[in-house]
XYZ file of N, CA and C in Angstrom:
630
model
N -10.053 23.943 16.629
C -10.154 23.915 15.161
C -11.084 22.798 14.730
N -12.004 23.100 13.824
C -12.881 22.063 13.276
C -13.195 22.441 11.846
N -12.875 21.538 10.925
C -13.134 21.826 9.520
C -14.637 21.754 9.263
N -15.071 22.314 8.141
C -16.486 22.304 7.807
C -16.947 20.862 7.565
N -18.136 20.546 8.031
C -18.645 19.188 7.870
C -18.771 18.841 6.396
N -18.376 17.611 6.011
C -18.476 17.203 4.612
C -19.927 17.133 4.157
N -20.168 17.498 2.903
C -21.526 17.495 2.359
C -22.036 16.064 2.167
N -21.158 15.206 1.640
C -21.553 13.839 1.332
C -21.359 12.951 2.549
N -22.468 12.557 3.185
C -22.357 11.722 4.382
C -22.894 10.321 4.118
N -22.994 9.916 2.844
C -23.492 8.565 2.567
C -22.411 7.529 2.863
N -21.170 7.859 2.608
C -20.075 6.922 2.864
C -19.608 7.019 4.314
N -19.252 5.891 4.893
C -18.700 5.882 6.244
C -17.263 6.376 6.173
N -16.927 7.315 7.042
C -15.582 7.894 7.034
C -14.725 7.153 8.070
N -13.735 6.441 7.563
C -12.913 5.566 8.406
C -11.463 6.032 8.409
N -10.929 6.246 9.593
C -9.529 6.645 9.730
C -8.656 5.438 10.027
N -7.422 5.488 9.537
C -6.453 4.423 9.778
C -5.183 5.061 10.330
N -4.778 4.615 11.493
C -3.603 5.157 12.162
C -2.727 3.969 12.550
N -1.675 3.751 11.791
C -0.776 2.637 12.039
C 0.543 3.100 12.625
N 1.298 2.156 13.133
C 2.612 2.474 13.688
C 3.096 1.332 14.554
N 4.349 1.408 14.964
C 4.855 0.354 15.841
C 4.326 0.548 17.269
N 4.058 1.812 17.653
C 3.511 2.122 18.986
C 4.309 1.396 20.073
N 5.608 1.640 20.087
C 6.481 0.926 21.025
C 7.303 1.891 21.881
N 6.693 2.480 22.931
C 5.295 2.329 23.332
C 4.427 3.456 22.786
N 3.112 3.262 22.885
C 2.165 4.326 22.569
C 2.347 5.434 23.610
N 2.233 6.710 23.195
C 2.436 7.828 24.124
C 1.368 8.910 23.936
N 1.456 9.954 24.744
C 0.436 11.017 24.725
C 0.345 11.725 23.380
N 1.449 11.773 22.647
C 1.432 12.391 21.318
C 0.547 11.608 20.364
N 0.606 10.277 20.455
C -0.252 9.435 19.615
C -1.728 9.680 19.929
N -2.040 9.798 21.212
C -3.434 10.004 21.630
C -3.938 11.362 21.146
N -3.110 12.392 21.292
C -3.489 13.743 20.836
C -3.698 13.766 19.320
N -2.820 13.082 18.592
C -2.936 13.022 17.131
C -4.228 12.319 16.716
N -4.564 11.239 17.411
C -5.787 10.498 17.109
C -7.027 11.373 17.317
N -7.049 12.120 18.415
C -8.189 13.002 18.699
C -8.349 14.061 17.609
N -7.238 14.696 17.234
C -7.279 15.748 16.209
C -7.704 15.168 14.854
N -7.207 13.988 14.537
C -7.546 13.298 13.286
C -9.052 13.034 13.223
N -9.609 12.514 14.309
C -11.040 12.204 14.338
C -11.896 13.456 14.176
N -11.492 14.518 14.861
C -12.272 15.764 14.822
C -12.199 16.433 13.455
N -10.989 16.571 12.935
C -10.820 17.387 11.726
C -11.200 16.663 10.434
N -11.181 15.340 10.446
C -11.612 14.586 9.260
C -13.028 14.011 9.428
N -13.687 14.386 10.521
C -15.075 13.967 10.766
C -15.217 12.449 10.651
N -14.364 11.724 11.344
C -14.360 10.271 11.225
C -15.505 9.620 12.000
N -16.088 8.595 11.402
C -17.089 7.786 12.103
C -16.403 6.763 12.993
N -15.276 6.253 12.533
C -14.511 5.283 13.306
C -13.027 5.439 12.972
N -12.191 5.210 13.954
C -10.740 5.264 13.742
C -10.139 3.922 14.145
N -9.467 3.287 13.191
C -8.734 2.057 13.482
C -7.293 2.401 13.851
N -6.892 2.046 15.054
C -5.489 2.148 15.465
C -4.900 0.762 15.269
N -3.873 0.674 14.398
C -3.379 -0.647 13.985
C -1.873 -0.777 14.227
N -1.484 -1.404 15.336
C -0.047 -1.643 15.544
C 0.486 -2.593 14.472
N 1.684 -2.292 13.973
C 2.296 -3.118 12.930
C 2.793 -4.440 13.515
N 2.858 -5.445 12.649
C 3.506 -6.707 13.042
C 5.016 -6.464 12.996
N 5.546 -6.293 11.800
C 6.954 -5.916 11.617
C 6.989 -4.720 10.682
N 7.419 -3.547 11.162
C 7.473 -2.387 10.263
C 8.492 -2.635 9.158
N 8.124 -2.432 7.859
C 9.064 -2.688 6.779
C 10.199 -1.682 6.715
N 9.994 -0.496 7.293
C 10.958 0.585 7.105
C 11.854 0.852 8.308
N 11.648 0.133 9.413
C 12.540 0.377 10.538
C 12.581 -0.830 11.464
N 13.682 -0.985 12.112
C 13.821 -2.055 13.087
C 13.785 -1.430 14.478
N 13.073 -2.041 15.382
C 13.007 -1.523 16.737
C 14.232 -1.975 17.523
N 14.796 -1.039 18.258
C 16.020 -1.340 19.005
C 15.766 -2.373 20.106
N 14.720 -2.150 20.873
C 14.389 -3.092 21.937
C 13.106 -3.797 21.516
N 13.187 -5.093 21.315
C 12.027 -5.819 20.814
C 11.006 -6.045 21.930
N 9.818 -5.523 21.713
C 8.705 -5.773 22.622
C 7.664 -6.496 21.787
N 7.142 -7.608 22.305
C 6.276 -8.445 21.479
C 4.999 -7.705 21.071
N 4.438 -8.166 19.964
C 3.248 -7.544 19.392
C 2.093 -7.527 20.394
N 1.971 -8.582 21.192
C 0.888 -8.667 22.178
C 0.963 -7.503 23.163
N 2.179 -7.160 23.607
C 2.348 -6.053 24.550
C 2.028 -4.715 23.896
N 2.475 -4.528 22.665
C 2.202 -3.256 21.974
C 0.707 -3.088 21.727
N 0.044 -4.188 21.391
C -1.405 -4.160 21.167
C -2.139 -3.820 22.460
N -1.740 -4.437 23.549
C -2.400 -4.202 24.833
C -2.188 -2.763 25.311
N -0.978 -2.227 25.113
C -0.724 -0.832 25.491
C -1.615 0.115 24.700
N -1.833 -0.176 23.418
C -2.722 0.656 22.600
C -4.154 0.570 23.107
N -4.581 -0.630 23.465
C -5.946 -0.789 23.994
C -6.140 0.036 25.258
N -5.143 0.030 26.117
C -5.217 0.812 27.351
C -5.232 2.314 27.058
N -4.392 2.746 26.135
C -4.258 4.178 25.825
C -5.520 4.760 25.197
N -6.220 3.945 24.402
C -7.360 4.466 23.636
C -8.723 4.002 24.155
N -8.756 3.282 25.276
C -10.008 2.666 25.707
C -11.104 3.679 26.036
N -10.725 4.897 26.378
C -11.754 5.880 26.744
C -12.098 6.836 25.605
N -11.535 6.594 24.425
C -11.846 7.450 23.275
C -12.958 6.814 22.451
N -14.118 7.472 22.405
C -15.238 6.948 21.617
C -14.875 6.881 20.140
N -15.275 5.796 19.503
C -15.072 5.686 18.061
C -13.725 5.120 17.660
N -12.872 4.804 18.637
C -11.556 4.229 18.316
C -11.605 2.718 18.490
N -11.131 2.016 17.476
C -11.043 0.561 17.533
C -9.574 0.168 17.372
N -8.992 -0.422 18.396
C -7.612 -0.906 18.300
C -7.671 -2.292 17.659
N -7.026 -2.434 16.509
C -7.157 -3.644 15.702
C -5.852 -4.435 15.622
N -5.995 -5.765 15.651
C -4.821 -6.634 15.499
C -4.680 -7.125 14.051
N -5.287 -6.402 13.128
C -5.308 -6.783 11.704
C -3.921 -7.137 11.166
N -2.949 -6.241 11.377
C -1.608 -6.466 10.821
C -0.833 -7.500 11.624
N -1.035 -7.515 12.937
C -0.356 -8.497 13.782
C -0.849 -9.901 13.436
N -2.158 -10.039 13.239
C -2.735 -11.339 12.889
C -2.253 -11.797 11.515
N -2.081 -10.842 10.598
C -1.605 -11.174 9.257
C -0.151 -11.654 9.304
N 0.632 -11.051 10.201
C 2.031 -11.448 10.379
C 2.934 -10.932 9.272
N 4.231 -11.164 9.427
C 5.203 -10.706 8.431
C 5.350 -9.199 8.440
N 5.902 -8.665 7.362
C 6.057 -7.212 7.255
C 4.710 -6.571 6.963
N 4.469 -5.442 7.615
C 3.175 -4.763 7.487
C 3.239 -3.713 6.384
N 2.536 -3.981 5.289
C 2.492 -3.019 4.190
C 1.139 -2.312 4.188
N 1.194 -0.986 4.148
C -0.017 -0.166 4.198
C -1.013 -0.545 3.121
N -0.525 -0.808 1.922
C -1.432 -1.093 0.800
C -2.293 -2.331 1.089
N -1.741 -3.319 1.773
C -2.507 -4.536 2.080
C -3.603 -4.236 3.111
N -3.259 -3.402 4.075
C -4.247 -3.021 5.099
C -5.378 -2.213 4.473
N -5.046 -1.302 3.576
C -6.067 -0.498 2.896
C -7.001 -1.395 2.082
N -6.436 -2.377 1.411
C -7.267 -3.302 0.623
C -8.258 -4.039 1.528
N -7.782 -4.466 2.699
C -8.647 -5.215 3.614
C -9.788 -4.366 4.162
N -9.535 -3.076 4.336
C -10.535 -2.204 4.971
C -11.405 -1.440 3.975
N -11.053 -1.486 2.705
C -11.797 -0.692 1.718
C -13.142 -1.348 1.389
N -14.053 -0.554 0.901
C -15.379 -1.053 0.524
C -16.143 0.029 -0.207
N -17.200 -0.376 -0.895
C -18.004 0.543 -1.712
C -18.511 1.749 -0.918
N -18.956 1.480 0.314
C -19.601 2.531 1.119
C -18.643 3.114 2.146
N -17.341 2.991 1.887
C -16.354 3.469 2.853
C -15.400 4.465 2.212
N -15.083 5.497 2.963
C -14.052 6.452 2.534
C -12.923 6.372 3.559
N -11.743 5.970 3.114
C -10.620 5.750 4.021
C -9.691 6.963 4.085
N -9.306 7.314 5.293
C -8.344 8.386 5.535
C -7.160 7.788 6.280
N -5.960 8.005 5.736
C -4.763 7.375 6.290
C -3.852 8.434 6.899
N -3.596 8.325 8.207
C -2.786 9.316 8.912
C -1.311 8.932 8.918
N -0.461 9.903 8.595
C 0.983 9.660 8.677
C 1.695 10.921 9.167
N 2.913 10.741 9.634
C 3.731 11.862 10.061
C 4.387 12.518 8.863
N 5.040 13.636 9.077
C 5.674 14.382 7.981
C 6.670 13.523 7.213
N 7.529 12.805 7.947
C 8.570 12.014 7.278
C 7.960 10.934 6.393
N 6.887 10.303 6.871
C 6.215 9.273 6.078
C 5.528 9.889 4.862
N 4.886 11.023 5.063
C 4.182 11.669 3.959
C 5.140 12.030 2.826
N 6.332 12.475 3.186
C 7.304 12.896 2.166
C 7.864 11.725 1.356
N 7.664 10.491 1.846
C 8.222 9.327 1.144
C 7.140 8.368 0.639
N 5.874 8.779 0.665
C 4.772 7.890 0.267
C 4.964 7.302 -1.131
N 5.573 8.070 -2.019
C 5.746 7.580 -3.391
C 6.820 6.498 -3.501
N 7.511 6.222 -2.384
C 8.509 5.147 -2.395
C 8.008 3.901 -1.654
N 6.768 3.954 -1.189
C 6.187 2.806 -0.506
C 5.738 1.771 -1.532
N 5.377 0.588 -1.067
C 4.885 -0.444 -1.976
C 3.558 -0.006 -2.598
N 3.499 -0.052 -3.926
C 2.295 0.286 -4.709
C 1.690 1.641 -4.342
N 2.438 2.729 -4.517
C 1.905 4.053 -4.151
C 0.643 4.442 -4.916
N 0.559 4.046 -6.193
C -0.651 4.382 -6.972
C -1.887 3.790 -6.306
N -1.743 2.558 -5.817
C -2.863 1.881 -5.170
C -3.197 2.524 -3.826
N -2.166 2.958 -3.095
C -2.394 3.646 -1.814
C -3.242 4.896 -2.046
N -2.864 5.683 -3.045
C -3.599 6.923 -3.316
C -4.992 6.639 -3.891
N -5.150 5.523 -4.571
C -6.468 5.172 -5.109
C -7.418 4.766 -3.986
N -6.885 4.070 -2.993
C -7.724 3.498 -1.936
C -8.029 4.452 -0.783
N -7.209 5.499 -0.611
C -7.425 6.350 0.564
C -7.097 7.808 0.291
N -7.448 8.630 1.260
C -7.056 10.036 1.283
C -5.947 10.174 2.323
N -4.698 10.370 1.905
C -3.634 10.539 2.901
C -3.798 11.861 3.651
N -3.516 11.803 4.935
C -3.596 12.968 5.807
C -2.307 12.974 6.633
N -1.681 14.152 6.785
C -0.451 14.156 7.576
C -0.556 15.106 8.764
N 0.241 14.800 9.772
C 0.291 15.643 10.964
C 1.748 15.951 11.260
N 2.034 17.183 11.622
C 3.422 17.573 11.903
C 3.743 17.352 13.370
N 4.816 16.604 13.587
C 5.250 16.358 14.962
C 6.445 17.246 15.299
N 6.798 18.100 14.351
C 7.983 18.937 14.548
C 7.608 20.384 14.243
N 8.534 21.272 14.514
C 8.308 22.681 14.194
C 9.420 23.151 13.255
N 9.861 22.246 12.384
C 10.996 22.513 11.496
C 10.525 23.273 10.251
N 10.717 24.586 10.276
C 10.223 25.423 9.171
C 10.974 25.178 7.864
N 12.154 24.568 7.959
C 12.924 24.314 6.727
C 12.238 23.262 5.854
N 11.304 22.523 6.425
C 10.597 21.499 5.656
C 9.390 22.051 4.890
N 8.985 23.279 5.212
C 7.746 23.827 4.641
C 7.705 23.752 3.116
N 8.768 24.208 2.480
C 8.804 24.254 1.013
C 8.757 22.847 0.424
N 9.495 21.940 1.048
C 9.530 20.550 0.573
C 8.135 19.912 0.664
N 7.424 20.208 1.758
C 6.081 19.652 1.960
C 5.116 20.168 0.888
N 5.136 21.470 0.653
C 4.255 22.088 -0.350
C 4.519 21.472 -1.728
N 5.798 21.321 -2.074
C 6.179 20.770 -3.374
C 5.725 19.313 -3.510
N 5.898 18.561 -2.434
C 5.553 17.133 -2.468
C 4.046 16.951 -2.632
N 3.268 17.760 -1.923
C 1.812 17.674 -2.030
C 1.359 18.007 -3.452
N 2.005 18.996 -4.058
C 1.697 19.359 -5.449
C 2.051 18.203 -6.396
N 3.186 17.563 -6.146
C 3.610 16.418 -6.969
C 2.596 15.279 -6.882
N 2.171 14.974 -5.657
C 1.211 13.887 -5.459
C -0.112 14.199 -6.164
N -0.537 15.440 -6.054
C -1.801 15.845 -6.671
C -1.745 15.657 -8.185
N -0.611 16.044 -8.756
C -0.437 15.929 -10.209
C -0.334 14.455 -10.633
N 0.391 13.671 -9.843
C 0.673 12.281 -10.209
C -0.478 11.329 -9.896
N -1.127 11.537 -8.746
C -2.146 10.582 -8.298
C -3.557 11.169 -8.216
N -3.682 12.484 -8.414
C -5.003 13.103 -8.400
C -5.656 13.211 -7.033
N -4.838 13.216 -5.992
C -5.376 13.368 -4.630
C -4.599 14.447 -3.894
N -5.326 15.255 -3.146
C -4.691 16.272 -2.315
C -4.427 15.676 -0.934
N -3.193 15.790 -0.470
C -2.864 15.335 0.881
C -3.278 16.430 1.853
N -4.112 16.088 2.810
C -4.609 17.086 3.758
C -3.732 17.115 5.006
N -3.847 18.213 5.729
C -3.046 18.368 6.943
C -3.943 18.506 8.163
N -3.561 17.832 9.241
C -4.219 18.034 10.530
C -3.573 19.258 11.172
N -4.381 20.244 11.510
C -3.861 21.480 12.094
C -3.855 21.338 13.614
N -2.676 21.267 14.175
C -2.542 21.131 15.621
C -1.150 21.587 16.028
N -0.985 21.869 17.298
C 0.342 22.230 17.791
C 1.255 21.005 17.690
N 2.458 21.158 17.144
C 3.360 20.008 17.061
C 3.685 19.471 18.463
N 3.579 18.148 18.604
C 3.935 17.518 19.876
C 5.255 16.791 19.659
N 6.325 17.405 20.138
C 7.650 16.839 19.896
C 7.939 15.749 20.934
N 7.290 14.626 20.715
C 7.397 13.505 21.636
C 7.500 12.246 20.800
N 8.408 11.353 21.148
C 8.595 10.135 20.368
C 8.674 8.916 21.280
N 8.393 7.755 20.701
C 8.539 6.499 21.445
C 9.989 6.298 21.848
N 10.885 6.762 20.994
C 12.319 6.636 21.272
C 12.685 7.365 22.566
N 12.124 8.571 22.749
C 12.377 9.350 23.969
C 11.856 8.592 25.198
N 10.667 8.021 25.077
C 10.092 7.265 26.194
C 10.994 6.081 26.541
N 11.462 5.362 25.525
C 12.334 4.205 25.765
C 13.651 4.627 26.421
N 14.193 5.756 25.979
C 15.452 6.258 26.556
C 15.278 6.579 28.035
N 14.170 7.246 28.356
C 13.932 7.617 29.758
C 13.748 6.374 30.629
N 13.073 5.384 30.088
C 12.888 4.137 30.837
C 14.235 3.439 31.066
N 15.063 3.409 30.025
C 16.373 2.760 30.124
C 17.258 3.459 31.155
N 17.050 4.788 31.300
C 17.840 5.575 32.254
C 17.201 5.646 33.644
N 16.080 4.958 33.813
C 15.402 4.961 35.108
C 14.707 6.269 35.427
N 14.371 7.044 34.388
C 13.719 8.348 34.595
C 12.199 8.228 34.492
N 11.515 9.236 34.980
C 10.053 9.239 34.973
C 9.496 9.400 33.554
N 8.392 8.688 33.280
C 7.689 8.862 31.996
C 6.231 9.246 32.238
N 5.914 9.643 33.484
C 4.517 9.862 33.865
C 3.832 10.951 33.034
N 4.598 11.924 32.532
C 3.984 13.003 31.740
C 4.064 12.707 30.235
N 4.588 11.538 29.870
C 4.774 11.210 28.453
C 3.776 10.179 27.932
N 3.275 9.323 28.817
C 2.350 8.264 28.401
C 1.130 8.253 29.326
N -0.007 7.692 28.856
C -1.160 7.562 29.751
C -0.796 6.732 30.980
N -1.432 7.018 32.108
C -1.112 6.338 33.368
C -1.262 4.823 33.261
N -2.288 4.375 32.539
C -2.527 2.931 32.401
C -1.404 2.262 31.609
N -0.844 3.000 30.654
C 0.267 2.464 29.855
C 1.532 2.395 30.697
N 1.772 3.434 31.511
C 2.951 3.404 32.388
C 2.865 2.217 33.348
N 1.689 1.986 33.907
C 1.520 0.866 34.839
C 1.812 -0.462 34.133
N 1.322 -0.604 32.906
C 1.543 -1.847 32.152
C 3.037 -2.061 31.886
N 3.723 -0.971 31.513
C 5.162 -1.055 31.236
C 5.920 -1.480 32.504
N 5.574 -0.848 33.630
C 6.246 -1.165 34.908
C 5.936 -2.602 35.350
N 4.658 -2.986 35.274
C 4.250 -4.315 35.738
C 4.903 -5.436 34.924
N 5.137 -5.147 33.637
C 5.676 -6.181 32.751
C 7.167 -6.012 32.449
N 7.791 -5.038 33.139
C 9.243 -4.806 33.022
C 9.695 -4.643 31.570
N 8.963 -3.792 30.841
C 9.305 -3.564 29.431
C 10.349 -2.461 29.288
N 11.144 -2.559 28.220
C 12.152 -1.532 27.851
C 13.233 -1.326 28.908
N 13.551 -2.338 29.674
C 14.616 -2.170 30.666
C 15.693 -3.232 30.462
């Protein structure tokens, strides 16, 4: 799948993909590839959070380890920049602050989120500013058809309220989560088919999530 190339190519198209990435897994990599292709991105910033405002991680893995795992996972993807922007800023990571830092006259920002995040964007800090600064894009990690109507309604609400259409990345849902990877590690099970090989080696070498 490849959407039609945008007519206006004067602005640099920049993607933003944030998350705790604890750990980064194959689903994250697949989502990043689809995001870059379908939104015609010039560059994609993968930004691990310092402290996610909306969730607490069960097993604390330091920001340095999460950042390094992301670097390993994305090192062979052209156009991807793994950034320590939020980690360096410290404290709770708010999307609106990151968008402000990356915005510019000649830049068009695209912000990737999962279905659950997309459905709650209007409850985030400064939602009007989020929609002003970027084009939200969502990707489905599930195959839950009961959410279809809610998603359609929410996108219509956002369009009416903020004047932006939330776009969708069209891809097969990858039902894989960091939580599943952590559970398998805690149980001493294999994760070789869930994360990139370099990430598995880093986790094993540094005795993470055990």
